[in-house]
Amino acid sequence: MSVCDLSIRPVSAVAWASNTSTCPGHFTLIGQTEDGASANFSRGFVKSGYFLCYSKDLSGAMVVADVQVITDKETIPHGYCYIPEYLEQKASVGKKKRVCVRIVPVGSVTTAVLDLKLTTKHKSMVQQYTCLGDMNGFVVWCLKGPFSPPAPQAKPRRVSLDIRSLSLEGPAPPQPLKPSNLPEAPPKISRRRSKLDLPAGGVCDSSVCSISAMDGVPFTLHPKFESRSSSTKVSGITLSDIRIKSVQDIENEYNYTFTVEELAAKRIRPSLSG
């Protein structure tokens, strides 16, 4: 079986509805039994009743794996839930017997509820259907069977222009430029930082403007130090002229008591020595 056929799609939800106006759009209301009687579960002179309805909409990726009819004295089985109610304001569903379902993801099972039918009590049986029990004078039947879950659709892969060029059928016609097949950026041309070659128009591009202002400036010694160096290497004699000061020498040379600032802060006029 395949879920592509609507008649053998698994049931995805079961509910109560007062009539076709309160029944959700993707649900099918069971208005009559298999023997032609009205399928209204409400008895007596009640204006608004309630009907059983089901859905085969698989957009939620859930299916009904099982349906049970239990009494109010029974505990609801583990993993089951009571079906929702889409009723009019003053309508209500009887609680002596209730319908509960087990809903599971569509990909987790291969057997589910495929259909629901109703018959009047003590009437003929429905072939290939399982009897779930009687409620308010009706007998609830369900058809369970295997189904094929919808196969996931593979997303189309984008073929680059480089792969198309490998085809043996000859070159393909040029493709329109799209964000997925834009031409590759041209390779960056490296420039020597020692040469500052600006365009003739005076407008520089991003690669030229990134050059430092010190590019192209030759490194030379100050004339003061040219006489001390007889070669390209600094001799040991030149280095001997440099005096290394100790911490005490530096403190003695740059010692400052801040006396003037202290007197100014105290607003005391300094005394003049004669």
Short mmCIF file of C-alpha atoms in Angstrom, two decimals:
data_model
loop_
_atom_site.label_atom_id
_atom_site.label_comp_id
_atom_site.label_asym_id
_atom_site.label_seq_id
_atom_site.Cartn_x
_atom_site.Cartn_y
_atom_site.Cartn_z
CA MET A 1 0.00 0.00 0.00
CA SER A 2 1.05 3.57 -0.59
CA VAL A 3 -0.08 6.77 1.05
CA CYS A 4 -0.32 8.40 -2.36
CA ASP A 5 -3.84 6.93 -2.62
CA LEU A 6 -6.26 8.87 -0.41
CA SER A 7 -8.37 5.78 0.38
CA ILE A 8 -5.47 3.93 2.00
CA ARG A 9 -3.78 6.82 3.71
CA PRO A 10 -3.39 6.28 7.46
CA VAL A 11 -5.63 8.18 9.84
CA SER A 12 -3.74 11.07 11.39
CA ALA A 13 -6.34 12.28 13.94
CA VAL A 14 -9.74 11.38 15.43
CA ALA A 15 -12.15 13.84 17.08
CA TRP A 16 -15.73 14.65 18.06
CA ALA A 17 -17.71 17.32 16.20
CA SER A 18 -21.26 18.63 16.65
CA ASN A 19 -21.89 18.94 12.90
CA THR A 20 -20.18 19.78 9.64
CA SER A 21 -19.87 23.46 10.62
CA THR A 22 -17.83 22.72 13.76
CA CYS A 23 -15.86 19.93 12.10
CA PRO A 24 -12.40 21.16 10.97
CA GLY A 25 -11.90 21.45 7.24
CA HIS A 26 -9.40 18.59 6.90
CA PHE A 27 -11.61 16.17 8.89
CA THR A 28 -14.22 13.75 7.50
CA LEU A 29 -17.42 13.53 9.56
CA ILE A 30 -19.06 10.09 9.85
CA GLY A 31 -22.68 11.14 9.44
CA GLN A 32 -24.20 7.70 8.81
CA THR A 33 -23.55 4.13 9.86
CA GLU A 34 -22.81 1.34 7.40
CA ASP A 35 -26.46 0.23 7.57
CA GLY A 36 -27.83 3.69 6.77
CA ALA A 37 -28.75 4.99 10.25
CA SER A 38 -27.83 8.43 11.59
CA ALA A 39 -24.45 8.34 13.35
CA ASN A 40 -25.39 10.97 15.95
CA PHE A 41 -24.13 9.68 19.30
CA SER A 42 -26.46 11.95 21.24
CA ARG A 43 -29.71 10.26 22.30
CA GLY A 44 -33.09 11.77 23.18
CA PHE A 45 -34.53 15.14 22.21
CA VAL A 46 -31.25 17.00 22.03
CA LYS A 47 -30.93 19.65 19.34
CA SER A 48 -27.13 19.48 19.14
CA GLY A 49 -25.47 16.08 19.11
CA TYR A 50 -21.96 14.91 18.37
CA PHE A 51 -20.44 12.80 15.61
CA LEU A 52 -17.19 10.91 15.21
CA CYS A 53 -14.79 12.35 12.62
CA TYR A 54 -11.27 11.60 11.46
CA SER A 55 -8.50 13.21 9.41
CA LYS A 56 -5.96 11.83 6.95
CA ASP A 57 -3.93 15.01 6.69
CA LEU A 58 -0.25 14.04 6.99
CA SER A 59 1.12 17.57 7.08
CA GLY A 60 1.87 17.13 10.78
CA ALA A 61 3.87 13.92 10.09
CA MET A 62 1.82 12.01 12.72
CA VAL A 63 -0.43 8.94 12.37
CA VAL A 64 -2.88 7.07 14.61
CA ALA A 65 -1.27 3.76 15.45
CA ASP A 66 -4.21 2.41 17.49
CA VAL A 67 -7.73 3.27 18.69
CA GLN A 68 -9.46 1.97 21.81
CA VAL A 69 -12.89 2.41 23.42
CA ILE A 70 -12.65 2.35 27.22
CA THR A 71 -15.12 2.86 30.05
CA ASP A 72 -14.96 5.59 32.66
CA LYS A 73 -13.71 3.05 35.23
CA GLU A 74 -10.73 2.01 33.11
CA THR A 75 -7.39 3.78 33.24
CA ILE A 76 -6.28 5.24 29.94
CA PRO A 77 -3.39 3.11 28.53
CA HIS A 78 0.13 4.46 28.55
CA GLY A 79 0.92 6.48 25.43
CA TYR A 80 -2.76 7.10 24.60
CA CYS A 81 -4.79 10.30 24.77
CA TYR A 82 -8.49 11.19 24.58
CA ILE A 83 -9.61 12.56 21.23
CA PRO A 84 -10.31 16.33 21.02
CA GLU A 85 -13.81 17.81 20.84
CA TYR A 86 -15.02 20.41 18.31
CA LEU A 87 -18.49 21.06 19.70
CA GLU A 88 -21.03 23.80 19.89
CA GLN A 89 -21.25 25.89 23.02
CA LYS A 90 -23.95 23.86 24.81
CA ALA A 91 -23.02 20.42 23.43
CA SER A 92 -21.20 17.78 25.46
CA VAL A 93 -19.85 14.26 24.96
CA GLY A 94 -20.86 11.35 27.19
CA LYS A 95 -18.16 10.16 29.57
CA LYS A 96 -19.35 6.62 30.32
CA LYS A 97 -17.33 5.35 27.36
CA ARG A 98 -14.60 7.32 25.68
CA VAL A 99 -12.41 6.96 22.61
CA CYS A 100 -8.63 7.21 23.04
CA VAL A 101 -5.89 7.02 20.41
CA ARG A 102 -2.15 6.48 20.26
CA ILE A 103 -0.50 8.99 17.94
CA VAL A 104 3.08 8.40 16.75
CA PRO A 105 5.41 9.93 14.14
CA VAL A 106 4.70 8.71 10.62
CA GLY A 107 8.23 7.35 10.17
CA SER A 108 8.28 5.29 13.37
CA VAL A 109 5.68 2.64 12.34
CA THR A 110 4.63 0.78 9.20
CA THR A 111 1.19 -0.29 10.48
CA ALA A 112 -1.51 2.20 11.48
CA VAL A 113 -5.27 2.81 11.50
CA LEU A 114 -6.44 3.22 7.92
CA ASP A 115 -10.20 3.75 8.37
CA LEU A 116 -13.05 4.01 10.88
CA LYS A 117 -16.66 2.83 10.45
CA LEU A 118 -19.82 2.68 12.57
CA THR A 119 -22.70 0.22 12.67
CA THR A 120 -25.81 0.00 14.79
CA LYS A 121 -25.69 -2.42 17.66
CA HIS A 122 -26.40 -6.12 16.97
CA LYS A 123 -26.06 -5.63 13.20
CA SER A 124 -23.89 -7.35 10.61
CA MET A 125 -20.13 -7.32 10.99
CA VAL A 126 -17.79 -5.27 8.77
CA GLN A 127 -15.37 -7.51 6.90
CA GLN A 128 -11.62 -7.06 7.60
CA TYR A 129 -12.39 -4.46 10.30
CA THR A 130 -11.67 -4.86 14.00
CA CYS A 131 -14.48 -4.25 16.50
CA LEU A 132 -13.44 -1.73 19.15
CA GLY A 133 -16.61 -1.90 21.21
CA ASP A 134 -20.04 -0.30 21.49
CA MET A 135 -20.90 3.28 22.46
CA ASN A 136 -24.39 4.75 22.86
CA GLY A 137 -25.96 2.07 20.66
CA PHE A 138 -23.23 2.12 18.00
CA VAL A 139 -20.38 -0.28 17.33
CA VAL A 140 -17.02 1.28 16.43
CA TRP A 141 -14.88 -0.51 13.84
CA CYS A 142 -11.36 0.25 12.67
CA LEU A 143 -9.22 -1.04 9.83
CA LYS A 144 -5.53 -1.45 10.58
CA GLY A 145 -2.93 -2.33 8.02
CA PRO A 146 0.50 -1.58 6.57
CA PHE A 147 1.23 1.59 4.69
CA SER A 148 4.22 3.13 2.98
CA PRO A 149 5.45 6.31 4.65
CA PRO A 150 6.07 9.16 2.23
CA ALA A 151 9.57 8.99 0.83
CA PRO A 152 11.67 12.07 1.58
CA GLN A 153 12.18 14.16 -1.53
CA ALA A 154 15.81 14.83 -2.34
CA LYS A 155 16.68 18.44 -2.84
CA PRO A 156 18.12 19.21 -6.29
CA ARG A 157 21.85 19.71 -6.17
CA ARG A 158 23.41 22.71 -7.81
CA VAL A 159 25.95 21.83 -10.48
CA SER A 160 28.76 24.35 -10.81
CA LEU A 161 30.01 25.71 -14.11
CA ASP A 162 33.28 23.82 -13.67
CA ILE A 163 31.48 20.44 -13.60
CA ARG A 164 29.41 21.37 -16.65
CA SER A 165 32.62 22.06 -18.54
CA LEU A 166 33.69 18.41 -18.06
CA SER A 167 30.71 17.09 -20.04
CA LEU A 168 31.55 15.05 -23.18
CA GLU A 169 28.57 16.45 -25.05
CA GLY A 170 30.30 19.68 -25.82
CA PRO A 171 30.25 23.10 -24.21
CA ALA A 172 26.94 24.08 -22.69
CA PRO A 173 25.36 27.44 -23.47
CA PRO A 174 26.40 30.23 -21.13
CA GLN A 175 24.30 30.34 -18.00
CA PRO A 176 22.77 33.60 -16.76
CA LEU A 177 24.62 35.14 -13.90
CA LYS A 178 23.03 34.24 -10.57
CA PRO A 179 24.30 34.42 -6.98
CA SER A 180 25.14 30.70 -7.25
CA ASN A 181 27.31 30.92 -10.43
CA LEU A 182 28.99 34.32 -10.28
CA PRO A 183 32.47 34.48 -11.93
CA GLU A 184 35.38 33.94 -9.63
CA ALA A 185 37.17 37.02 -8.35
CA PRO A 186 40.43 37.82 -10.22
CA PRO A 187 43.60 36.89 -8.34
CA LYS A 188 45.17 39.66 -6.31
CA ILE A 189 48.42 41.03 -7.76
CA SER A 190 51.07 41.51 -5.15
CA ARG A 191 52.98 44.78 -5.21
CA ARG A 192 56.43 45.55 -3.81
CA ARG A 193 56.16 47.88 -0.86
CA SER A 194 59.41 49.57 -1.85
CA LYS A 195 57.82 51.11 -4.98
CA LEU A 196 55.04 53.66 -4.76
CA ASP A 197 53.44 53.58 -8.21
CA LEU A 198 50.29 55.69 -8.15
CA PRO A 199 48.14 55.99 -11.28
CA ALA A 200 48.55 58.97 -13.52
CA GLY A 201 45.08 60.28 -12.70
CA GLY A 202 45.88 60.55 -9.01
CA VAL A 203 43.19 58.05 -7.95
CA CYS A 204 44.57 55.02 -6.16
CA ASP A 205 42.98 51.64 -5.90
CA SER A 206 42.61 49.60 -2.71
CA SER A 207 45.91 47.74 -3.19
CA VAL A 208 47.94 50.95 -3.70
CA CYS A 209 46.24 52.88 -0.90
CA SER A 210 47.20 50.14 1.53
CA ILE A 211 50.93 51.04 1.09
CA SER A 212 52.49 52.76 4.11
CA ALA A 213 53.71 56.36 3.92
CA MET A 214 57.26 55.15 4.73
CA ASP A 215 57.43 52.97 1.60
CA GLY A 216 60.15 54.09 -0.79
CA VAL A 217 62.04 56.20 1.81
CA PRO A 218 65.71 55.09 1.83
CA PHE A 219 67.36 54.23 5.13
CA THR A 220 70.48 56.37 5.82
CA LEU A 221 72.44 57.29 8.92
CA HIS A 222 72.49 60.81 10.29
CA PRO A 223 75.66 62.70 9.28
CA LYS A 224 76.55 62.95 13.00
CA PHE A 225 77.09 59.19 13.12
CA GLU A 226 78.56 58.64 9.63
CA SER A 227 82.04 59.66 10.76
CA ARG A 228 82.06 57.07 13.53
CA SER A 229 81.33 54.14 11.25
CA SER A 230 84.17 53.14 8.97
CA SER A 231 82.28 50.18 7.55
CA THR A 232 78.77 48.77 7.29
CA LYS A 233 79.20 47.05 10.66
CA VAL A 234 79.43 48.95 13.93
CA SER A 235 82.79 48.37 15.58
CA GLY A 236 83.37 47.58 19.23
CA ILE A 237 85.27 50.89 19.68
CA THR A 238 82.17 52.88 18.77
CA LEU A 239 80.06 50.98 21.25
CA SER A 240 82.59 51.65 24.00
CA ASP A 241 81.81 55.37 23.87
CA ILE A 242 78.31 54.72 25.11
CA ARG A 243 78.05 55.20 28.87
CA ILE A 244 75.64 52.95 30.68
CA LYS A 245 74.06 54.80 33.58
CA SER A 246 73.01 53.13 36.76
CA VAL A 247 69.70 53.66 38.47
CA GLN A 248 71.33 55.98 41.01
CA ASP A 249 72.94 58.06 38.24
CA ILE A 250 69.59 58.53 36.57
CA GLU A 251 67.92 59.50 39.87
CA ASN A 252 70.69 62.03 40.65
CA GLU A 253 70.50 63.54 37.17
CA TYR A 254 66.75 63.91 37.09
CA ASN A 255 66.17 64.55 40.80
CA TYR A 256 63.51 67.17 41.38
CA THR A 257 62.00 67.92 44.78
CA PHE A 258 58.85 69.68 43.58
CA THR A 259 59.42 72.36 46.26
CA VAL A 260 58.06 75.18 44.10
CA GLU A 261 54.88 73.25 43.40
CA GLU A 262 54.37 72.44 47.09
CA LEU A 263 54.79 76.09 48.09
CA ALA A 264 52.36 77.18 45.39
CA ALA A 265 49.84 74.63 46.59
CA LYS A 266 50.14 75.95 50.17
CA ARG A 267 49.90 79.54 48.89
CA ILE A 268 53.07 80.42 50.79
CA ARG A 269 55.24 83.06 49.18
CA PRO A 270 58.82 81.82 48.96
CA SER A 271 61.35 83.79 51.01
CA LEU A 272 64.05 85.72 49.14
CA SER A 273 67.60 85.12 50.28
CA GLY A 274 69.73 88.27 50.55
#
